[in-house]
Structure formats: C-alpha cells, structure tokens
Amino acid sequence: MLRDITLGQYYQVDSVIHRLDPRVKLGTTILFIISLFVFDGVGGYAAAALFLALVIRLSNVPFRFMIKGMKSIVFLLSITVVFNLFLTPGEPMFRLWKLTVTQEGVRLAVLLSIRLGFLIIGSSVMTLTTTPNQLTDGLEKMLKPLNKLKVPVHEIAMMMSIALRFIPILMEETDKIMKAQLARCADFESGNLIKKAKSLVPLLVPLFISAFRRANDLAMAMEARCYRGGEHRTKMKPLQYEKRDYIAYLIVLCYLVAGVILGKLLPVLLGTVLA
Amino acid sequence: MGIIKVRDLVYEYIRRDEEGNVEGITTAVDDVDLDIEQGDFVAILGHNGSGKSTLAKHLNAILYPVEGTVWVDGKDTKEEKYVWDIRQTAGMVFQNPDNQIIGQIVEEDVGFGPENMGVPTKEIWERVEESLKAVGMYQFRKFSPNKLSGGQKQRVSIAGVIAMHPKCIVLDEPTAMLDPKGRKEVIRAVRALNDVEHITVILITHYMEEVIHADKVYVMDQGKVAIQGTPREVFSEVEKLKELRLDVPQVTLLAYELAKEGFHMPKGVLTNQEFREALDQCMR
C-alpha cells in the first residue's frame, strides 16, 4: 500500500550511530565532505577510508544499502572520469586513437572517483541512520543562530516536517484521483511526451485544489491548538548532547588531525624508507 | 455565568468579485443565543449549511462575530489579548482527521498543543500519556498516524486537544467521515471525557443517535436556533424536525407513528429500552 512507504531511506536497526544526536551526524557529514577535498596524498585518503569503514561497521547497516546510493551517480562519475582522463594537459602516458591520456589525467580521475564515491557513501550513512524527523530537528537547532539574520529557521523546519507528513497522504490522493479519472476513460499512457504531459492536467488540477483545501484546514487546526510560531514554544523531545555525542566529536577531531598529518607525513616517511 | 455565553451572534460570509466589490452576503449565523454550563454535554444539530460549523468556530476565536458577543469562560472573544487563553480553554476537533494531525508520530502530535503553550518538557510527557490513556490510544503512541483507522485518528485528535487541559471541547462533526465502528469509538471516548473528566462537550453533528445522551440539544436551521431543549423535548417534535429535513432516531419515529395510530405511547422515546417498556405498558 502507498501509505506504507517510508520516506528517505532510513534503515531501522539499533546502533550507536543511530542513537547519536542528529546534529553530530549532520556536522560530521559536512566535515567529512570538506575533509575529502582538503586532504591530499594517499595518507589522507587512507585515513578517510578507515574512518568511513569504522562508521559503517558501527552503524549495523548492511554495506549493500550504502552502495545503492552509488548507482545513481555511476553515469555522472563515468563522464567526469572520461573527461579528466583525456582532457587534462600534462605528461602524455599513452595515446588512444586521437586522444592522449596524461599522467595528471589519471591522477585526477582516480582522485575524483574516490572523492565522489566517499562523499556519496558518507552521506548515505547519515540518511540511513537518521529519520527525516530527526534531521529536521537537528537542522532547526543547528541553524538557530541564523534567526538573528532574520532567517525564519523554525518556520522552514516546520514546513519540512509538515511536508514529510503529507507526502504519503497526497500520494494516496493522487492514486485515488488517477483511478477516478481512469474510470472516466482518461488516458495517461499513450501518446508522445507532450501529449502525456497534457494528459496530466486532469490529475494535477484536482490534486492542487485538494492540497490547498488541506493546507487551509491544517492551518486552522494548528491555530486552534495555539500554534503561533517558534516563540514561547517548548520541545517535547529537546535535543541534548550526551556523553556519546562528545565522544563522537572527539573521534571526528582525531580523524581530521590524523588525515592532515598522514597526508603530509606519509610521502616524507615513504621517501626516507625508500632512500 | 456558564463556560460559554453567546448573545445576539450574527456572522456573515461576504463574497467578493475580483476587484474586491461585494458580490453577495450570506448570513451564516443569525441572532443566536447560547448558554452552556461547565460540565454539560451539549449537542448542536442541523443539516448542511445550517450554520452549525460557523457557530462552532466562534467558540474558539477562529471566527469573530460581525454582531453580538461570545464569551468563553467570561472572556470576550473579540479582545485580541484573550485569543490564546480562549483557544486553550475551548479546544476544537475538526471533521477531517487527516487534516488536523501535525505530528508524524502519534505521541508527537498529542504533544503539539502543550509545546505551543510553552509547557515544560517533563510535563508534556505526563500530559501526553494521560490524554492518550483517556481516549484509549496509549498503546499506539509510537505509531505513524497514517497507519491508524479513521476512528483511531480522530481519537488521537481528541487526545491532542485534551493535552492542552481545556475546560471545554468543541467537536465539529468529528464522526462525519468515519464508518459506524469509528463513530461509536469516538462517541464513546467523548462521553467518557464528559462523565469522568467533567469536561464540557459541545458536539456538532447531524447523526441523531449521537445526541440522545446529551444534556441539551440545539437544532439549527438557516443560521437560527429552531428548537432547543433536552433530547426528549426536542425529539417529541417529530413533525417540526421533519420540516427541518432532519431524521429522528428510528425508535422515536416508530413510537411516534404508533402514537398517531392511537396506541398509548409517551412522547420522545429515545432508546430501545424505553420503547420496550412503553410497549409493555401498552400491551397490558
């Protein structure tokens, strides 16, 4: 049934990573992505790979779920790899028909695929271990300082969570309207693209009208329950850092330091060993 | 003074064309007086368009009177400073259960009202627990509202209102979109609130069976109160109710028809039990 769909790709198991504060996970993901682009050298990437492996291990989520995310970017990845391979100027390695593969090109292509791959896997770990609700809460709390710049942080978060709540309802409604129109001989299947797009009009118009009606009802229900924006509001489930969250931050810090040191030191060390 | 007092209430819906000129005025509520005492179970009846929902929205300061005054717990709804007090005193449950649940988990939705009121976290949890227990939905507290039946969703909505500790609940056709089973569940929950917690209940409906237990019934027609009184008094006037295009409960109708045929039947029979007793009397 349509109502049973789960949003996002949350994977329900219990693990340390699941129990972490969403702010920690958001922050770590951002830091991890930045680190991927700052680190260079084999050492840095070794550190990133180790860190990622550790988090995946702790999360109890099967590895194949993380790979799922990769599928969507295979196309993008292959294009960038090809372009980098052939179009980077530098020391030529070998020629393929009219195109030259350069050493710099190979280096860039490998680097880029590692970066993109880690980036996707890293962010999948976050979405797989955090419910959309927790993410919204975490975002709201993290972006709170932006309130001073007149950014309506609470309102944005509330909008996101209401949208999440209504997506399954509107999906079901779409299904209902579609069946009703099919029963009256509407045709959503045949014809070219333009014709298909046109045939969606009798689906979209009722859907929009009903969505507006729902929005109106919901606004009234919220007002009736004393909703008046983010001020004076208390939280039923306030986000509070616990010991494990501080430990997580510490580990992330260690990772960053290790990455930088390894990135800089490893070539030097290797150099001395080889000499 | 009772919990709710309405005097000379008039409300008009104004239709405007695209330039903002007045196209027409519909008087939805026309000169209504209402007195509701603390702890009462009051039913407001009427067919579609009789103005009952418009009246209900005045009791919660969602709409403001065009003429006349509404006092909720002694506070005039027109005064802006009282709006939040009034909405807290008189909670409101709407018709469509899907369009009034905000949370993605049952317990979060019930906590929404107290969160808005600024209740401390610990107390929110206590209130959520007690209100979910009051409507018998505590075992579903971790569920997504999308997985509940209509009656269950409506009970969650009621719990969401009780968690705000109102003195009075206004239910605007809470059973209109439910199946008979869901309707029974909801009405049972509402009656329990009134009996056990002594919360004033104002039930707006067009199902006759739901009002026979009320302390007082108002029947509305074209924005005016057409009949008022105890359920027995109201249902004695079978002819008038028919004129207003309202049904009467089947036993009441049967007793009325029998009385018309010359049988000795009391006026305003409401339940099967009463009917059986009256019939026994006749046969003797």
Coordinates of C-alpha atoms in Angstrom, one line a residue:
Chain A
M1 CA 0.0 0.0 0.0
L2 CA 1.1 3.6 -0.7
R3 CA 0.6 4.5 2.9
D4 CA 3.4 2.2 4.0
I5 CA 6.2 3.9 2.1
T6 CA 8.9 5.1 4.2
L7 CA 10.5 8.4 3.3
G8 CA 14.1 9.0 2.8
Q9 CA 16.0 5.7 3.2
Y10 CA 16.1 5.3 6.9
Y11 CA 17.2 1.8 7.9
Q12 CA 15.7 0.7 11.1
V13 CA 18.2 -1.0 13.4
D14 CA 19.7 -0.1 16.8
S15 CA 23.2 1.1 16.8
V16 CA 25.5 3.7 18.3
I17 CA 25.3 5.7 15.2
H18 CA 21.5 5.6 15.1
R19 CA 21.4 6.9 18.7
L20 CA 23.8 9.8 18.1
D21 CA 22.4 13.3 18.1
P22 CA 21.3 14.3 14.6
R23 CA 23.5 17.5 14.9
V24 CA 26.6 15.3 15.4
K25 CA 25.7 13.3 12.3
L26 CA 25.0 16.4 10.2
G27 CA 28.1 18.2 11.4
T28 CA 30.3 15.1 10.9
T29 CA 29.0 14.6 7.4
I30 CA 29.8 18.2 6.4
L31 CA 33.3 18.0 8.0
F32 CA 33.9 14.7 6.2
I33 CA 32.9 16.1 2.9
I34 CA 35.2 19.1 3.4
S35 CA 38.0 16.8 4.5
L36 CA 37.7 14.8 1.3
F37 CA 38.5 17.9 -0.7
V38 CA 41.2 19.3 1.6
F39 CA 43.2 16.1 2.2
D40 CA 45.6 15.1 -0.4
G41 CA 48.0 12.2 -0.9
V42 CA 47.5 8.5 -0.2
G43 CA 47.7 9.1 3.6
G44 CA 44.7 11.4 3.7
Y45 CA 42.5 9.0 1.7
A46 CA 43.6 6.1 3.8
A47 CA 42.5 7.9 6.9
A48 CA 39.2 8.8 5.2
A49 CA 38.7 5.2 4.1
L50 CA 39.5 3.9 7.6
F51 CA 37.1 6.4 9.2
L52 CA 34.3 5.5 6.8
A53 CA 34.8 1.8 7.4
L54 CA 34.7 2.3 11.1
V55 CA 31.4 4.3 10.9
I56 CA 29.8 1.7 8.6
R57 CA 30.9 -1.1 10.9
L58 CA 29.3 0.7 13.9
S59 CA 26.1 1.6 12.1
N60 CA 24.9 -2.0 11.7
V61 CA 23.5 -1.2 8.2
P62 CA 24.4 -3.7 5.5
F63 CA 27.0 -2.4 3.2
R64 CA 24.9 -3.0 0.1
F65 CA 22.5 -0.3 1.2
M66 CA 25.3 2.2 1.0
I67 CA 26.2 1.1 -2.4
K68 CA 22.7 1.6 -3.6
G69 CA 23.3 5.3 -3.4
M70 CA 26.3 4.9 -5.7
K71 CA 24.2 3.5 -8.6
S72 CA 22.5 6.9 -9.1
I73 CA 25.8 8.6 -9.7
V74 CA 27.6 6.0 -11.8
F75 CA 26.7 7.9 -15.0
L76 CA 27.9 11.2 -13.7
L77 CA 31.0 9.6 -12.3
S78 CA 31.9 7.9 -15.6
I79 CA 31.5 11.1 -17.6
T80 CA 33.8 13.1 -15.2
V81 CA 36.4 10.3 -15.2
V82 CA 36.4 10.1 -19.0
F83 CA 36.8 13.9 -19.4
N84 CA 39.5 14.0 -16.8
L85 CA 41.4 11.2 -18.3
F86 CA 41.5 12.6 -21.8
L87 CA 41.3 16.3 -21.5
T88 CA 43.9 17.1 -18.7
P89 CA 47.0 18.6 -20.2
G90 CA 50.3 17.3 -19.0
E91 CA 52.9 14.5 -19.4
P92 CA 51.5 12.0 -22.0
M93 CA 51.3 8.4 -20.9
F94 CA 49.9 6.7 -24.0
R95 CA 47.8 7.6 -27.0
L96 CA 44.4 6.1 -27.7
W97 CA 43.4 6.8 -31.3
K98 CA 43.5 10.6 -31.4
L99 CA 43.2 11.2 -27.6
T100 CA 46.1 11.4 -25.2
V101 CA 46.0 10.1 -21.7
T102 CA 48.2 12.0 -19.4
Q103 CA 49.7 11.1 -16.0
E104 CA 47.9 14.1 -14.5
G105 CA 44.7 13.0 -16.1
V106 CA 44.9 9.5 -14.5
R107 CA 45.8 11.1 -11.1
L108 CA 42.8 13.5 -11.3
A109 CA 40.4 10.8 -12.4
V110 CA 41.3 8.4 -9.6
L111 CA 41.2 11.2 -7.1
L112 CA 37.8 12.4 -8.3
S113 CA 36.2 9.0 -8.2
I114 CA 37.5 8.4 -4.7
R115 CA 36.2 11.7 -3.6
L116 CA 32.7 11.3 -5.1
G117 CA 32.4 7.7 -4.0
F118 CA 33.3 8.5 -0.4
L119 CA 31.0 11.6 -0.5
I120 CA 28.0 9.5 -1.6
I121 CA 28.7 6.7 0.8
G122 CA 29.3 9.1 3.7
S123 CA 26.1 11.0 3.2
S124 CA 24.2 7.7 2.7
V125 CA 25.4 6.6 6.2
M126 CA 23.8 9.8 7.6
T127 CA 20.4 9.4 5.8
L128 CA 20.3 5.6 6.5
T129 CA 20.8 6.1 10.3
T130 CA 18.7 9.3 10.8
T131 CA 14.9 9.7 10.4
P132 CA 13.8 12.6 8.4
N133 CA 12.2 14.0 11.6
Q134 CA 15.4 13.9 13.5
L135 CA 17.2 15.6 10.6
T136 CA 14.6 18.4 10.6
D137 CA 15.0 18.8 14.3
G138 CA 18.8 18.8 14.0
L139 CA 18.8 21.3 11.2
E140 CA 16.5 23.6 13.1
K141 CA 18.7 23.6 16.2
M142 CA 21.9 23.9 14.2
L143 CA 20.6 26.8 12.1
K144 CA 19.2 28.7 15.1
P145 CA 21.9 31.4 15.0
L146 CA 20.6 32.3 11.6
N147 CA 17.5 33.6 13.3
K148 CA 19.4 36.7 14.1
L149 CA 19.8 37.3 10.4
K150 CA 16.0 37.2 10.1
V151 CA 16.1 33.7 8.5
P152 CA 12.8 32.0 9.6
V153 CA 14.5 28.8 10.7
H154 CA 11.7 27.5 12.8
E155 CA 9.2 28.1 10.0
I156 CA 11.4 26.3 7.5
A157 CA 11.8 23.3 9.8
M158 CA 8.0 23.2 10.4
M159 CA 7.3 23.3 6.7
M160 CA 9.7 20.5 6.1
S161 CA 8.1 18.3 8.7
I162 CA 4.6 19.0 7.6
A163 CA 5.6 18.3 4.0
L164 CA 7.0 14.9 5.2
R165 CA 3.8 14.2 7.0
F166 CA 1.6 15.0 4.0
I167 CA 3.6 13.3 1.2
P168 CA 2.0 9.8 1.8
I169 CA -1.4 11.4 2.1
L170 CA -1.1 13.3 -1.1
M171 CA 0.4 10.2 -2.8
E172 CA -2.7 8.2 -1.9
E173 CA -4.9 11.1 -3.1
T174 CA -3.1 11.1 -6.4
D175 CA -3.8 7.4 -6.7
K176 CA -7.4 8.0 -6.0
I177 CA -7.8 10.8 -8.5
M178 CA -6.0 8.8 -11.1
K179 CA -8.3 5.9 -10.7
A180 CA -11.4 8.2 -10.7
Q181 CA -10.1 9.7 -14.0
L182 CA -9.3 6.3 -15.5
A183 CA -12.8 5.2 -14.7
R184 CA -13.9 8.1 -16.9
C185 CA -11.7 7.0 -19.7
A186 CA -8.8 9.3 -19.1
D187 CA -5.7 8.2 -20.8
F188 CA -2.3 8.7 -19.0
E189 CA -0.3 6.2 -21.0
S190 CA -0.3 6.7 -24.8
G191 CA 1.0 9.5 -27.0
N192 CA 4.2 11.4 -27.1
L193 CA 5.8 13.3 -24.3
I194 CA 3.7 16.5 -24.9
K195 CA 0.5 14.5 -25.1
K196 CA 1.4 12.7 -21.9
A197 CA 2.2 15.9 -20.1
K198 CA -1.1 17.3 -21.2
S199 CA -3.0 14.3 -20.0
L200 CA -1.6 15.0 -16.5
V201 CA -3.7 18.2 -16.3
P202 CA -6.9 16.4 -15.1
L203 CA -4.8 14.8 -12.5
L204 CA -2.9 17.8 -11.2
V205 CA -5.7 20.3 -11.1
P206 CA -7.8 18.3 -8.6
L207 CA -4.7 17.4 -6.7
F208 CA -3.7 21.0 -6.2
I209 CA -7.2 22.1 -5.2
S210 CA -7.3 19.4 -2.6
A211 CA -3.8 20.2 -1.4
F212 CA -4.9 23.8 -0.9
R213 CA -8.0 22.8 1.0
R214 CA -6.0 20.5 3.2
A215 CA -3.5 23.3 3.9
N216 CA -6.3 25.6 4.9
D217 CA -7.8 23.0 7.2
L218 CA -4.4 22.3 8.7
A219 CA -3.6 25.9 9.3
M220 CA -6.9 26.3 11.2
A221 CA -6.3 23.2 13.2
M222 CA -2.8 24.4 14.1
E223 CA -4.2 27.8 15.2
A224 CA -6.9 26.2 17.2
R225 CA -4.1 24.4 19.1
C226 CA -2.4 27.6 19.9
Y227 CA 0.3 27.5 17.3
R228 CA 1.9 30.9 17.0
G229 CA 5.3 30.3 15.5
G230 CA 8.5 29.4 17.2
E231 CA 8.5 31.8 20.1
H232 CA 7.4 30.7 23.6
R233 CA 7.5 27.1 22.3
T234 CA 8.9 24.3 24.3
K235 CA 10.0 21.0 22.9
M236 CA 8.6 17.6 23.7
K237 CA 11.8 15.9 22.6
P238 CA 14.6 18.5 23.1
L239 CA 17.9 17.7 21.5
Q240 CA 20.6 17.3 24.2
Y241 CA 24.1 16.3 23.8
E242 CA 25.1 13.3 25.8
K243 CA 28.4 11.7 26.6
R244 CA 28.5 9.6 23.4
D245 CA 27.9 12.7 21.3
Y246 CA 31.0 14.4 22.8
I247 CA 33.0 11.2 22.2
A248 CA 31.8 11.2 18.6
Y249 CA 33.0 14.8 18.2
L250 CA 36.4 13.8 19.7
I251 CA 36.7 10.9 17.2
V252 CA 35.9 13.2 14.3
L253 CA 38.6 15.6 15.5
C254 CA 41.1 12.8 15.8
Y255 CA 40.2 11.8 12.3
L256 CA 40.8 15.2 10.9
V257 CA 44.1 15.6 12.6
A258 CA 45.2 12.1 11.6
G259 CA 44.2 12.8 8.0
V260 CA 46.2 16.0 7.8
I261 CA 49.2 14.5 9.4
L262 CA 49.1 11.3 7.3
G263 CA 48.6 13.3 4.1
K264 CA 51.7 15.4 4.8
L265 CA 53.8 12.9 6.6
L266 CA 53.4 9.7 4.6
P267 CA 55.1 10.9 1.4
V268 CA 58.1 12.1 3.6
L269 CA 58.2 8.8 5.5
L270 CA 58.0 6.7 2.4
G271 CA 60.7 8.9 0.9
T272 CA 63.1 8.2 3.9
V273 CA 62.3 4.5 3.9
L274 CA 63.0 4.2 0.2
A275 CA 66.2 6.2 0.5
Chain B
M1 CA -22.0 32.7 34.3
G2 CA -21.5 29.5 32.4
I3 CA -18.5 28.4 30.5
I4 CA -19.9 29.7 27.2
K5 CA -22.3 32.5 26.7
V6 CA -23.4 33.8 23.3
R7 CA -25.6 36.8 22.8
D8 CA -27.2 38.0 19.5
L9 CA -24.5 36.4 17.5
V10 CA -24.5 37.3 13.8
Y11 CA -22.0 36.2 11.2
E12 CA -21.9 37.0 7.5
Y13 CA -19.8 35.5 4.8
I14 CA -19.0 38.2 2.3
R15 CA -18.3 37.1 -1.3
R16 CA -16.2 39.5 -3.4
D17 CA -15.5 39.6 -7.1
E18 CA -12.0 40.0 -8.5
E19 CA -11.9 43.8 -7.9
G20 CA -13.0 43.3 -4.3
N21 CA -16.5 44.6 -4.7
V22 CA -19.1 42.9 -2.6
E23 CA -21.0 40.4 -4.7
G24 CA -23.2 39.0 -2.1
I25 CA -23.6 38.4 1.6
T26 CA -24.7 35.1 3.2
T27 CA -25.8 35.3 6.8
A28 CA -24.5 32.0 8.2
V29 CA -25.4 32.6 11.8
D30 CA -28.4 34.8 12.5
D31 CA -29.1 36.2 16.0
V32 CA -28.1 33.1 18.1
D33 CA -28.1 33.0 21.9
L34 CA -26.4 30.1 23.7
D35 CA -25.8 29.3 27.3
I36 CA -23.6 26.4 28.2
E37 CA -22.8 25.4 31.8
Q38 CA -19.5 23.9 33.0
G39 CA -19.7 20.1 32.7
D40 CA -22.6 20.0 30.2
F41 CA -22.8 17.7 27.2
V42 CA -24.4 19.9 24.6
A43 CA -25.3 18.8 21.0
I44 CA -25.9 21.1 18.1
L45 CA -27.8 19.6 15.3
G46 CA -28.6 20.8 11.8
H47 CA -28.3 19.8 8.2
N48 CA -25.6 21.1 5.9
G49 CA -25.5 24.8 5.6
S50 CA -27.5 25.4 8.8
G51 CA -24.6 27.5 10.3
K52 CA -23.6 25.0 12.9
S53 CA -19.9 24.8 11.9
T54 CA -19.7 28.6 11.7
L55 CA -21.2 28.8 15.2
A56 CA -18.6 26.3 16.4
K57 CA -15.7 28.3 15.0
H58 CA -16.8 31.3 17.1
L59 CA -16.4 29.4 20.3
N60 CA -12.7 29.0 19.7
A61 CA -12.0 32.6 18.4
I62 CA -11.3 31.3 14.9
L63 CA -14.1 33.5 13.6
Y64 CA -15.2 36.7 15.2
P65 CA -18.8 37.9 15.4
V66 CA -20.0 40.5 13.0
E67 CA -22.6 41.5 15.6
G68 CA -23.2 40.3 19.1
T69 CA -20.7 38.8 21.6
V70 CA -19.3 35.5 22.5
W71 CA -17.8 35.0 26.0
V72 CA -15.7 31.9 26.7
D73 CA -15.1 31.5 30.4
G74 CA -16.0 35.1 30.9
K75 CA -13.7 36.4 28.2
D76 CA -14.9 38.3 25.1
T77 CA -13.5 36.5 22.0
K78 CA -13.2 39.9 20.2
E79 CA -10.5 41.0 22.5
E80 CA -7.2 40.1 20.9
K81 CA -5.3 39.7 24.2
Y82 CA -7.5 36.8 25.2
V83 CA -7.2 34.8 21.9
W84 CA -4.7 32.2 23.2
D85 CA -6.4 31.9 26.5
I86 CA -9.7 31.2 24.8
R87 CA -8.2 28.7 22.4
Q88 CA -6.7 26.9 25.4
T89 CA -10.0 26.9 27.3
A90 CA -12.1 25.7 24.4
G91 CA -10.3 23.1 22.3
M92 CA -11.5 22.2 18.9
V93 CA -11.7 18.9 17.0
F94 CA -12.4 19.1 13.3
Q95 CA -14.1 16.9 10.7
N96 CA -11.2 15.5 8.7
P97 CA -8.8 13.5 10.8
D98 CA -6.0 13.7 8.2
N99 CA -6.0 17.5 8.1
Q100 CA -5.6 18.1 11.7
I101 CA -2.8 15.8 12.7
I102 CA 0.5 17.6 12.6
G103 CA 3.0 15.1 14.1
Q104 CA 4.5 12.2 12.3
I105 CA 4.2 10.0 15.4
V106 CA 1.0 9.8 17.5
E107 CA 2.7 11.0 20.7
E108 CA 4.4 13.9 18.9
D109 CA 1.1 15.1 17.6
V110 CA -0.5 15.0 21.0
G111 CA 2.4 17.0 22.4
F112 CA 2.0 19.7 19.8
G113 CA -0.6 21.7 21.7
P114 CA 1.3 21.7 25.0
E115 CA 4.5 22.6 23.1
N116 CA 2.8 25.6 21.7
M117 CA 1.7 26.7 25.1
G118 CA 5.2 26.5 26.4
V119 CA 4.6 23.7 28.9
P120 CA 7.9 22.3 30.3
T121 CA 9.2 19.1 28.6
K122 CA 8.6 16.8 31.6
E123 CA 5.0 17.9 32.0
I124 CA 4.4 17.5 28.2
W125 CA 5.2 13.8 28.5
E126 CA 2.9 13.4 31.5
R127 CA 0.1 15.2 29.7
V128 CA 0.6 13.1 26.5
E129 CA 0.5 9.9 28.5
E130 CA -2.7 10.8 30.4
S131 CA -4.6 12.1 27.4
L132 CA -3.7 9.1 25.2
K133 CA -4.9 6.9 28.0
A134 CA -8.1 8.9 28.4
V135 CA -9.0 8.1 24.8
G136 CA -7.6 4.5 24.9
M137 CA -4.9 5.1 22.3
Y138 CA -1.8 4.8 24.6
Q139 CA -0.7 1.5 23.0
F140 CA -0.5 3.3 19.7
R141 CA 1.8 6.1 20.9
K142 CA 4.7 5.2 18.7
F143 CA 2.6 4.6 15.5
S144 CA 2.6 6.8 12.4
P145 CA -0.9 8.5 12.1
N146 CA -1.0 7.2 8.5
K147 CA -1.3 3.6 9.8
L148 CA -4.4 4.3 12.0
S149 CA -8.0 3.9 11.1
G150 CA -10.3 7.0 10.9
G151 CA -11.8 6.5 14.3
Q152 CA -8.3 6.0 15.9
K153 CA -7.1 9.1 14.2
Q154 CA -10.0 11.1 15.5
R155 CA -9.3 9.8 19.0
V156 CA -5.7 11.0 18.6
S157 CA -7.0 14.4 17.6
I158 CA -9.2 14.5 20.7
A159 CA -6.2 13.5 22.8
G160 CA -4.3 16.3 21.2
V161 CA -6.9 18.7 22.5
I162 CA -7.2 17.2 26.0
A163 CA -3.4 17.5 26.4
M164 CA -4.0 21.3 26.5
H165 CA -6.2 20.8 29.5
P166 CA -9.2 22.7 28.2
K167 CA -12.3 23.3 30.2
C168 CA -14.4 22.6 27.1
I169 CA -14.1 20.8 23.8
V170 CA -15.9 21.7 20.7
L171 CA -16.2 18.8 18.2
D172 CA -17.2 19.9 14.7
E173 CA -18.8 16.9 13.1
P174 CA -16.0 14.6 14.3
T175 CA -17.7 11.5 13.0
A176 CA -18.9 12.7 9.6
M177 CA -16.0 10.9 7.7
L178 CA -16.0 7.7 9.8
D179 CA -17.6 4.3 9.4
P180 CA -20.1 3.2 12.0
K181 CA -17.4 1.4 14.1
G182 CA -15.2 4.5 14.1
R183 CA -18.2 6.7 15.0
K184 CA -19.0 4.5 18.0
E185 CA -15.4 4.6 19.2
V186 CA -15.3 8.4 19.0
I187 CA -18.6 9.0 20.7
R188 CA -17.7 6.6 23.5
A189 CA -14.4 8.4 24.0
V190 CA -16.2 11.8 24.1
R191 CA -18.8 10.6 26.5
A192 CA -16.1 9.2 28.8
L193 CA -14.4 12.6 28.9
N194 CA -17.6 14.2 29.9
D195 CA -18.5 11.6 32.5
V196 CA -15.1 11.0 34.0
E197 CA -13.1 14.2 33.5
H198 CA -16.1 16.5 33.6
I199 CA -15.0 18.4 30.5
T200 CA -17.7 20.4 28.9
V201 CA -18.5 18.9 25.5
I202 CA -20.1 20.7 22.6
L203 CA -20.8 18.1 19.9
I204 CA -21.8 19.3 16.4
T205 CA -23.3 16.6 14.3
H206 CA -26.1 15.5 12.0
Y207 CA -26.3 12.0 13.4
M208 CA -29.3 11.7 15.7
E209 CA -28.2 8.7 17.6
E210 CA -25.2 10.7 18.9
V211 CA -27.3 13.3 20.7
I212 CA -29.6 11.2 22.8
H213 CA -27.3 11.3 25.7
A214 CA -26.7 15.0 25.6
D215 CA -27.9 17.3 28.4
K216 CA -29.1 19.8 26.0
V217 CA -29.8 19.9 22.3
Y218 CA -29.9 22.9 19.9
V219 CA -31.3 22.4 16.5
M220 CA -30.2 24.9 13.9
D221 CA -31.8 25.9 10.7
Q222 CA -30.8 28.7 8.3
G223 CA -28.5 30.3 10.9
K224 CA -31.1 30.4 13.7
V225 CA -31.8 28.1 16.6
A226 CA -35.0 26.4 15.6
I227 CA -35.6 24.1 18.6
Q228 CA -33.8 23.8 21.9
G229 CA -34.3 21.6 25.0
T230 CA -33.4 18.2 26.4
P231 CA -33.2 15.4 23.8
R232 CA -36.6 14.2 24.9
E233 CA -38.2 17.6 24.4
V234 CA -36.5 18.0 21.0
F235 CA -37.4 14.6 19.7
S236 CA -41.0 15.0 20.8
E237 CA -41.4 17.4 18.0
V238 CA -41.2 14.9 15.2
E239 CA -43.2 17.0 12.8
K240 CA -41.0 20.0 13.2
L241 CA -37.8 18.0 12.8
K242 CA -39.1 16.5 9.6
E243 CA -39.9 20.0 8.4
L244 CA -36.2 20.9 9.0
R245 CA -35.2 17.9 6.9
L246 CA -33.7 16.1 9.9
D247 CA -34.2 12.4 10.8
V248 CA -35.3 11.3 14.2
P249 CA -33.9 8.1 15.7
Q250 CA -35.8 5.0 14.4
V251 CA -37.3 4.0 17.8
T252 CA -38.5 7.6 18.3
L253 CA -40.1 7.5 14.9
L254 CA -41.7 4.2 15.5
A255 CA -43.2 5.3 18.8
Y256 CA -44.4 8.4 17.1
E257 CA -46.1 6.5 14.3
L258 CA -47.7 4.1 16.8
A259 CA -49.0 7.0 18.9
K260 CA -50.5 8.5 15.8
E261 CA -52.3 5.2 15.2
G262 CA -53.9 5.5 18.6
F263 CA -51.5 3.5 20.7
H264 CA -50.7 4.9 24.1
M265 CA -47.1 5.9 23.6
P266 CA -45.2 8.6 25.6
K267 CA -43.6 11.4 23.6
G268 CA -40.0 11.4 22.8
V269 CA -39.0 7.8 23.2
L270 CA -35.2 7.7 22.8
T271 CA -33.8 4.2 23.4
N272 CA -34.8 0.7 22.6
Q273 CA -35.1 0.1 26.3
E274 CA -37.6 2.9 26.8
F275 CA -39.5 1.7 23.8
R276 CA -39.7 -1.8 25.1
E277 CA -41.1 -0.6 28.5
A278 CA -43.6 1.6 26.8
L279 CA -44.7 -1.2 24.6
D280 CA -45.1 -3.5 27.6
Q281 CA -47.3 -0.8 29.2
C282 CA -49.5 -0.7 26.1
M283 CA -50.0 -4.4 25.9
R284 CA -51.0 -4.8 29.4

